[in-house]
Structures are given as structure tokens and as C-alpha cells.
Amino acid sequence: MSPVLDTALVPPRDREETIRHAVWESVVPVDIDHHLPPKDLSVHIGLGTVGPIRICSARATALTVQRTERLAREDEEPAVFLGLQLTGTSRVTQNDRQSLLRPGDFALYETTAPYTLHFNEGVAHHFLRFPRAALALPERSLRDIAAVPLGSDNPVASLASTYFSQLAVSEELRRGSLHADAIVEPSIELVRAVVASQLGNSSLARAPMEATLNLRITQYIRAHLADADLSPARIAAVHGISVRHLYTVLARSGISLGDWIRTHRLAECRRELAGPNGRLRTIAAIGRSWGFVDATHFSKVFRQAYGVSPRAWRDQNRPGPSA
């Protein structure tokens, strides 16, 4: 994500106005109250887009952001922000509700109603802006979810936190329209699923939960690749579906479950063998730790995938002598 603003390159006397202009033009019109004098201000903003979704990653010294009544009435496309906390804490207030966000937590808030963001410890945040029309959520649902802290106590929100954290920093996903087109719909449906699950609205949840099932399954598999008992039956049970439906869901995305797991396990072995600790364990032990219990089979499938044996790959990546 290319920075749109780095105040290290701006004279202190111009920093407040430069920050205000960048935020108004690139994110949303807001009032900004800096907690420090201009010479001590530090702001770094990076921008990106995925289809209609705008992404702003910001790190800054302490400040307070307000979307006032007047600004909320501005004639612009209504949008919903997903504000994701990276480090430290912050507070978000909207509709007489205030929440404390800790690392990994996020909150949703609308641009058509006033809100306040307090960053007393400094800003370390991803802001993802979704057109409200694209989310197609009832106004009542948006009011009820605004400024509610969403985090690890909601498994769908926990998934969304991981997913949007990766999306916000992935240059590759934003580089081509093909990638963007492929992830816009599941991104929107994941937000819908978070809202539905948090509000306990089964009718609202049904469609987005099904639409994001593939994403939730592959995310679960990634998190449990090293588990020796990872199996179709376990994966299906965790997601409340039959094994047959599991294969059907994955097939819609062209995924063969066994091949997908093997490919990602091999990638982890390849990474570990080439890493600085790759020689601290035997090749067989590394293979076993990623589900390849037979050393001969591991060597065979590794060579088929990468054209070299695990040993040759490790030797190719052996650190050279220090200068």
C-alpha cells in the first residue's frame, strides 16, 4: 500500500492542514483535534482499493476524529466504515454508544450519523469503507450494530478480523481487477454475516453465512494445517454441515480438499526448510509436523511439487559464510 501522506516530509507549520486535506480528500470529511503541537505530529497514511471498497491504513500520534452533525449531512455516498484496531486501544462513539477497541477488535459506524473516534494512545488502525448500498443491510441493523465492539467473543467477527487484516496489507490482492472482482462479494457478505451473527438475526444471517462458508472453511483449515487429526469429518462437524456438503461447497471454487491441504502443508514445509531454523530438526520431523507421517512419501510429493528433494531445497537455502 503506497503512502498518501507521511508528515516526516511536511514542514511542521503545514502538517495540520496537510493532514486535514488528505483525510477529507481520500477518506471522509471529519474534524481532527491533534493532542500534540504541530512539530510533534506524526502521521503515515496508506490507501488502497478493492473494487468499491476503500482501504486506509493509518499510524499517527494521538488525536480525536469527529464526524459532526453538519458533516454527516454532507451530500455524498452513504458509507459504512469498519475500523480495525491493530495495537493499543481506541474508543468509538456513535448513536449514544461507546466501545473500547483492543488489538484485533473492530467496530462498524455509518458516515450518515455523527461519530467520534478517540485515539489517546495514537492511531494504529485499518479503516475499510463500504458503500452502504452494497452492504444492503436494514437501517435498523446498522443502528443496532454501530459502535459495538466486535472481536474474539464472536467467531464470525474473529474470522473477519483476520481476513480484513490480511486484505488491508495485501498488495497482490489489489494489484489486478481479477483478484479484486473475486473477493469483493465475499468481503461484503462477511460483513453482513458479522452483523447477522452479532444481532442474532437468523433470517438475515442465512444467506451471508452460506455465502461465506467457503471462506470460513479454508480459513479454518489454514489455522489447523499442523493438526494430525485434521479430516473432512472434523472440518464438516465444526461448520455444522455434512461431509458431502463440505465437498460440494469447496468444489464450487474449484478446490479439491485433499489436494488443497497437501499443497498448503507442502508450502509450510518448504518455508520451514528454507528458514533459519531449518537445520535444527530432521527433514522427516519437519514433514511429520505438517501431517506427512511417511518420510519417503513426503520426499516424493515435495519433489513432485517443487522439482527438488526436501534435502536439496534446504541445502540451496543454507546461509552463506559471514563476511
Coordinates of C-alpha atoms in Angstrom, one line a residue:
M1 CA 0.0 0.0 0.0
S2 CA 1.6 3.2 -1.2
P3 CA 1.6 6.0 1.4
V4 CA -0.5 9.0 0.5
L5 CA 0.8 11.0 3.4
D6 CA 4.0 11.0 5.5
T7 CA 4.3 14.1 7.7
A8 CA 8.0 13.5 8.0
L9 CA 8.2 15.1 4.6
V10 CA 6.0 18.1 5.6
P11 CA 7.2 21.2 7.4
P12 CA 5.7 21.4 10.9
R13 CA 3.7 24.6 10.2
D14 CA 1.9 22.8 7.3
R15 CA 1.2 19.5 9.0
E16 CA -2.3 20.1 10.4
E17 CA -3.7 21.4 7.2
T18 CA -1.9 18.8 5.1
I19 CA -3.4 16.0 7.3
R20 CA -6.9 17.5 7.2
H21 CA -6.8 17.8 3.4
A22 CA -5.5 14.3 2.9
V23 CA -8.2 12.8 5.1
W24 CA -11.0 14.9 3.6
E25 CA -10.0 14.0 0.0
S26 CA -9.1 10.4 0.5
V27 CA -11.2 9.1 3.4
V28 CA -14.1 11.2 4.6
P29 CA -14.6 14.8 5.8
V30 CA -14.0 15.0 9.6
D31 CA -12.8 17.4 12.2
I32 CA -9.4 16.4 13.6
D33 CA -8.2 17.5 17.1
H34 CA -4.5 16.8 17.5
H35 CA -3.3 16.2 21.0
L36 CA 0.2 17.5 20.3
P37 CA 1.8 20.7 18.9
P38 CA 2.5 20.7 15.1
K39 CA 6.2 20.0 15.5
D40 CA 5.4 16.7 17.3
L41 CA 2.7 15.4 14.9
S42 CA 3.4 12.2 13.0
V43 CA 1.0 10.7 10.6
H44 CA 1.5 8.0 8.0
I45 CA -1.4 7.1 5.8
G46 CA -1.6 4.4 3.0
L47 CA -4.5 4.0 0.7
G48 CA -5.8 1.1 -1.4
T49 CA -9.0 -0.1 -3.1
V50 CA -10.6 -3.4 -3.8
G51 CA -13.5 -2.8 -6.2
P52 CA -15.8 -0.4 -4.4
I53 CA -14.1 -1.0 -1.0
R54 CA -11.7 1.7 0.0
I55 CA -8.9 0.9 2.5
C56 CA -6.9 3.3 4.6
S57 CA -4.1 2.2 6.9
A58 CA -3.0 4.8 9.3
R59 CA -0.4 5.2 12.1
A60 CA -0.4 8.6 13.9
T61 CA 0.2 10.3 17.1
A62 CA -2.7 10.8 19.5
L63 CA -5.8 12.6 18.1
T64 CA -9.6 12.8 18.2
V65 CA -11.7 12.5 15.0
Q66 CA -15.2 13.8 14.8
R67 CA -17.8 13.4 12.1
T68 CA -20.1 16.2 13.2
E69 CA -23.9 16.6 12.6
R70 CA -23.1 19.1 9.9
L71 CA -20.6 16.9 8.1
A72 CA -22.9 13.9 8.4
R73 CA -25.5 15.8 6.4
E74 CA -23.0 16.4 3.5
D75 CA -24.3 15.2 0.1
E76 CA -22.1 12.2 -0.5
E77 CA -22.5 8.4 -1.0
P78 CA -23.6 6.9 2.3
A79 CA -20.9 4.5 3.6
V80 CA -20.1 2.2 6.5
F81 CA -16.7 2.1 8.0
L82 CA -15.1 -1.0 9.5
G83 CA -12.4 0.3 11.9
L84 CA -9.9 -2.4 12.9
Q85 CA -7.6 -1.9 15.8
L86 CA -4.0 -3.0 15.3
T87 CA -2.2 -2.2 18.5
G88 CA -3.0 -0.3 21.7
T89 CA -6.6 0.8 22.3
S90 CA -9.1 3.4 21.0
R91 CA -12.7 4.4 21.5
V92 CA -15.5 4.8 19.0
T93 CA -18.8 6.6 19.8
Q94 CA -22.0 6.6 17.7
N95 CA -25.7 6.6 18.5
D96 CA -25.1 7.2 22.2
R97 CA -23.0 4.0 22.3
Q98 CA -19.3 3.9 23.1
S99 CA -16.9 1.0 22.7
L100 CA -13.3 0.3 23.6
L101 CA -11.3 -1.5 20.9
R102 CA -8.3 -3.6 21.7
P103 CA -5.9 -5.2 19.2
G104 CA -7.9 -7.4 16.8
D105 CA -11.2 -5.8 17.6
F106 CA -13.2 -3.7 15.2
A107 CA -16.4 -1.6 15.1
L108 CA -18.8 -0.5 12.4
Y109 CA -20.1 3.0 12.1
E110 CA -22.0 5.0 9.4
T111 CA -21.0 8.2 7.7
T112 CA -24.6 9.5 7.7
A113 CA -24.7 9.8 11.5
P114 CA -22.2 11.7 13.8
Y115 CA -19.4 9.7 15.3
T116 CA -16.3 10.3 17.4
L117 CA -13.0 8.3 17.4
H118 CA -10.6 8.8 20.3
F119 CA -7.0 7.7 19.8
N120 CA -5.4 8.8 23.1
E121 CA -2.5 6.3 22.6
G122 CA -2.0 7.1 19.0
V123 CA -3.5 5.7 15.8
A124 CA -2.8 2.1 14.7
H125 CA -5.8 1.3 12.6
H126 CA -7.1 -0.1 9.3
F127 CA -10.2 1.7 8.0
L128 CA -12.3 -0.1 5.4
R129 CA -15.1 1.9 3.8
F130 CA -18.0 0.0 2.2
P131 CA -20.8 1.7 0.2
R132 CA -23.9 1.3 2.4
A133 CA -25.9 0.3 -0.7
A134 CA -23.5 -2.6 -1.4
L135 CA -24.0 -4.0 2.1
A136 CA -27.8 -3.9 1.7
L137 CA -28.4 -4.0 5.4
P138 CA -31.6 -2.7 7.0
E139 CA -31.2 0.7 8.7
R140 CA -32.3 -0.8 12.0
S141 CA -29.5 -3.3 11.9
L142 CA -26.9 -0.6 11.1
R143 CA -28.1 1.5 14.0
D144 CA -28.1 -1.5 16.4
I145 CA -24.6 -2.6 15.4
A146 CA -23.0 0.9 15.3
A147 CA -20.0 1.3 17.8
V148 CA -20.5 -2.3 19.1
P149 CA -17.1 -3.8 19.8
L150 CA -16.7 -6.9 17.6
G151 CA -13.9 -9.4 18.5
S152 CA -13.0 -12.8 19.7
D153 CA -16.3 -13.5 21.6
N154 CA -18.0 -13.7 18.2
P155 CA -16.3 -16.4 15.9
V156 CA -17.6 -14.8 12.7
A157 CA -16.2 -11.4 13.8
S158 CA -12.9 -13.1 14.8
L159 CA -12.7 -14.6 11.2
A160 CA -13.5 -11.1 9.8
S161 CA -10.7 -9.5 11.8
T162 CA -8.1 -11.9 10.4
Y163 CA -9.5 -11.7 6.9
F164 CA -9.7 -7.9 6.7
S165 CA -6.3 -7.5 8.4
Q166 CA -4.8 -9.6 5.5
L167 CA -6.8 -7.8 2.9
A168 CA -5.7 -4.4 4.1
V169 CA -2.0 -5.1 3.6
S170 CA -2.1 -7.4 0.6
E171 CA -0.7 -5.5 -2.5
E172 CA -1.2 -8.6 -4.6
L173 CA -5.0 -8.8 -4.0
R174 CA -5.4 -5.1 -5.0
R175 CA -3.0 -5.3 -8.0
G176 CA -5.3 -6.7 -10.6
S177 CA -9.0 -6.4 -11.3
L178 CA -9.3 -10.2 -11.5
H179 CA -8.3 -10.6 -7.8
A180 CA -10.5 -7.6 -6.7
D181 CA -13.5 -8.9 -8.5
A182 CA -13.1 -12.3 -6.9
I183 CA -13.1 -11.0 -3.3
V184 CA -15.5 -8.1 -3.3
E185 CA -18.6 -10.2 -2.9
P186 CA -17.3 -12.5 -0.1
S187 CA -15.9 -9.4 1.7
I188 CA -19.3 -7.7 1.6
E189 CA -21.0 -10.9 2.6
L190 CA -18.6 -11.4 5.5
V191 CA -19.6 -8.0 6.9
R192 CA -23.2 -9.0 6.6
A193 CA -22.5 -12.3 8.4
V194 CA -20.8 -10.4 11.2
V195 CA -23.9 -8.1 11.7
A196 CA -26.3 -11.0 11.4
S197 CA -24.4 -13.2 13.9
Q198 CA -23.9 -10.3 16.4
L199 CA -27.6 -9.3 16.3
G200 CA -28.8 -12.9 16.4
N201 CA -30.9 -12.4 13.2
S202 CA -31.3 -15.8 11.7
S203 CA -33.1 -14.7 8.6
L204 CA -30.5 -12.0 7.9
A205 CA -27.7 -14.5 8.7
R206 CA -28.8 -17.4 6.5
A207 CA -27.7 -16.0 3.1
P208 CA -24.4 -14.4 4.1
M209 CA -23.4 -17.4 6.3
E210 CA -23.8 -19.7 3.3
A211 CA -22.1 -17.2 1.0
T212 CA -19.0 -17.1 3.3
L213 CA -18.9 -20.8 4.1
N214 CA -16.1 -21.5 1.7
L215 CA -14.1 -18.6 3.2
R216 CA -14.7 -19.8 6.7
I217 CA -13.8 -23.4 5.8
T218 CA -10.5 -22.5 4.1
Q219 CA -9.6 -20.1 7.0
Y220 CA -10.2 -22.9 9.5
I221 CA -8.1 -25.4 7.5
R222 CA -5.2 -22.9 7.3
A223 CA -5.3 -22.4 11.1
H224 CA -5.2 -26.2 11.7
L225 CA -2.9 -27.4 8.9
A226 CA -0.5 -28.9 11.5
D227 CA -3.2 -30.9 13.3
A228 CA -2.7 -34.6 12.8
D229 CA -6.4 -35.3 13.1
L230 CA -7.5 -32.7 10.5
S231 CA -10.0 -34.6 8.5
P232 CA -13.1 -34.0 6.3
A233 CA -15.3 -35.2 9.1
R234 CA -13.8 -32.9 11.6
I235 CA -14.0 -29.9 9.2
A236 CA -17.6 -30.6 8.4
A237 CA -18.6 -31.0 12.0
V238 CA -17.0 -27.7 13.1
H239 CA -19.1 -25.9 10.4
G240 CA -22.3 -27.8 11.1
I241 CA -22.5 -29.4 7.7
S242 CA -22.2 -32.9 6.2
V243 CA -19.0 -34.2 4.6
R244 CA -20.9 -34.3 1.3
H245 CA -21.9 -30.7 1.6
L246 CA -18.3 -29.8 2.5
Y247 CA -17.0 -31.2 -0.8
T248 CA -19.8 -29.5 -2.7
V249 CA -19.0 -26.1 -1.2
L250 CA -15.3 -26.4 -2.0
A251 CA -16.0 -27.8 -5.5
R252 CA -17.8 -24.6 -6.4
S253 CA -14.5 -22.7 -6.0
G254 CA -12.6 -25.5 -7.8
I255 CA -11.0 -26.8 -4.6
S256 CA -10.2 -30.4 -4.1
L257 CA -9.9 -30.8 -0.4
G258 CA -7.1 -33.3 -0.3
D259 CA -5.0 -31.5 -2.9
W260 CA -5.6 -28.1 -1.2
I261 CA -4.5 -29.4 2.2
R262 CA -1.4 -31.2 0.8
T263 CA -0.4 -28.1 -1.3
H264 CA -0.6 -25.8 1.7
R265 CA 1.2 -28.2 4.0
L266 CA 4.0 -28.6 1.5
A267 CA 4.3 -24.8 1.3
E268 CA 4.7 -24.7 5.1
C269 CA 7.4 -27.4 4.9
R270 CA 9.2 -25.5 2.1
R271 CA 9.1 -22.3 4.1
E272 CA 10.4 -24.0 7.3
L273 CA 13.2 -25.9 5.5
A274 CA 14.5 -22.7 3.9
G275 CA 14.2 -20.7 7.2
P276 CA 17.0 -20.0 9.7
N277 CA 15.9 -22.9 11.9
G278 CA 15.5 -25.4 9.0
R279 CA 18.6 -27.4 10.1
L280 CA 17.7 -27.7 13.7
R281 CA 15.3 -30.6 13.1
T282 CA 15.4 -33.5 10.7
I283 CA 13.6 -33.3 7.4
A284 CA 11.4 -36.2 8.5
A285 CA 10.5 -34.3 11.7
I286 CA 9.5 -31.2 9.8
G287 CA 7.4 -33.3 7.4
R288 CA 5.7 -35.1 10.3
S289 CA 4.9 -31.7 12.0
W290 CA 2.8 -30.8 8.9
G291 CA 1.0 -34.1 8.6
F292 CA 3.4 -36.1 6.4
V293 CA 3.9 -39.2 8.6
D294 CA 5.8 -41.2 6.0
A295 CA 9.2 -39.7 5.2
T296 CA 9.5 -41.4 1.8
H297 CA 6.1 -40.2 0.7
F298 CA 6.9 -36.7 1.9
S299 CA 10.1 -36.6 -0.1
K300 CA 8.2 -37.9 -3.2
V301 CA 5.4 -35.3 -3.1
F302 CA 7.8 -32.5 -2.3
R303 CA 9.9 -33.3 -5.4
Q304 CA 6.7 -33.6 -7.5
A305 CA 5.6 -30.1 -6.3
Y306 CA 8.9 -28.2 -6.4
G307 CA 11.2 -30.2 -8.7
V308 CA 13.8 -30.8 -5.9
S309 CA 14.0 -33.0 -2.9
P310 CA 13.5 -31.5 0.6
R311 CA 17.2 -32.0 1.3
A312 CA 18.3 -30.3 -1.8
W313 CA 15.9 -27.4 -1.2
R314 CA 17.3 -27.0 2.3
D315 CA 20.9 -27.1 1.1
Q316 CA 20.1 -24.5 -1.6
N317 CA 18.9 -22.2 1.1
R318 CA 21.7 -22.8 3.6
P319 CA 23.1 -19.4 4.9
G320 CA 26.4 -18.4 3.4
P321 CA 29.5 -17.7 5.4
S322 CA 29.5 -14.4 7.2
A323 CA 31.5 -11.6 5.6

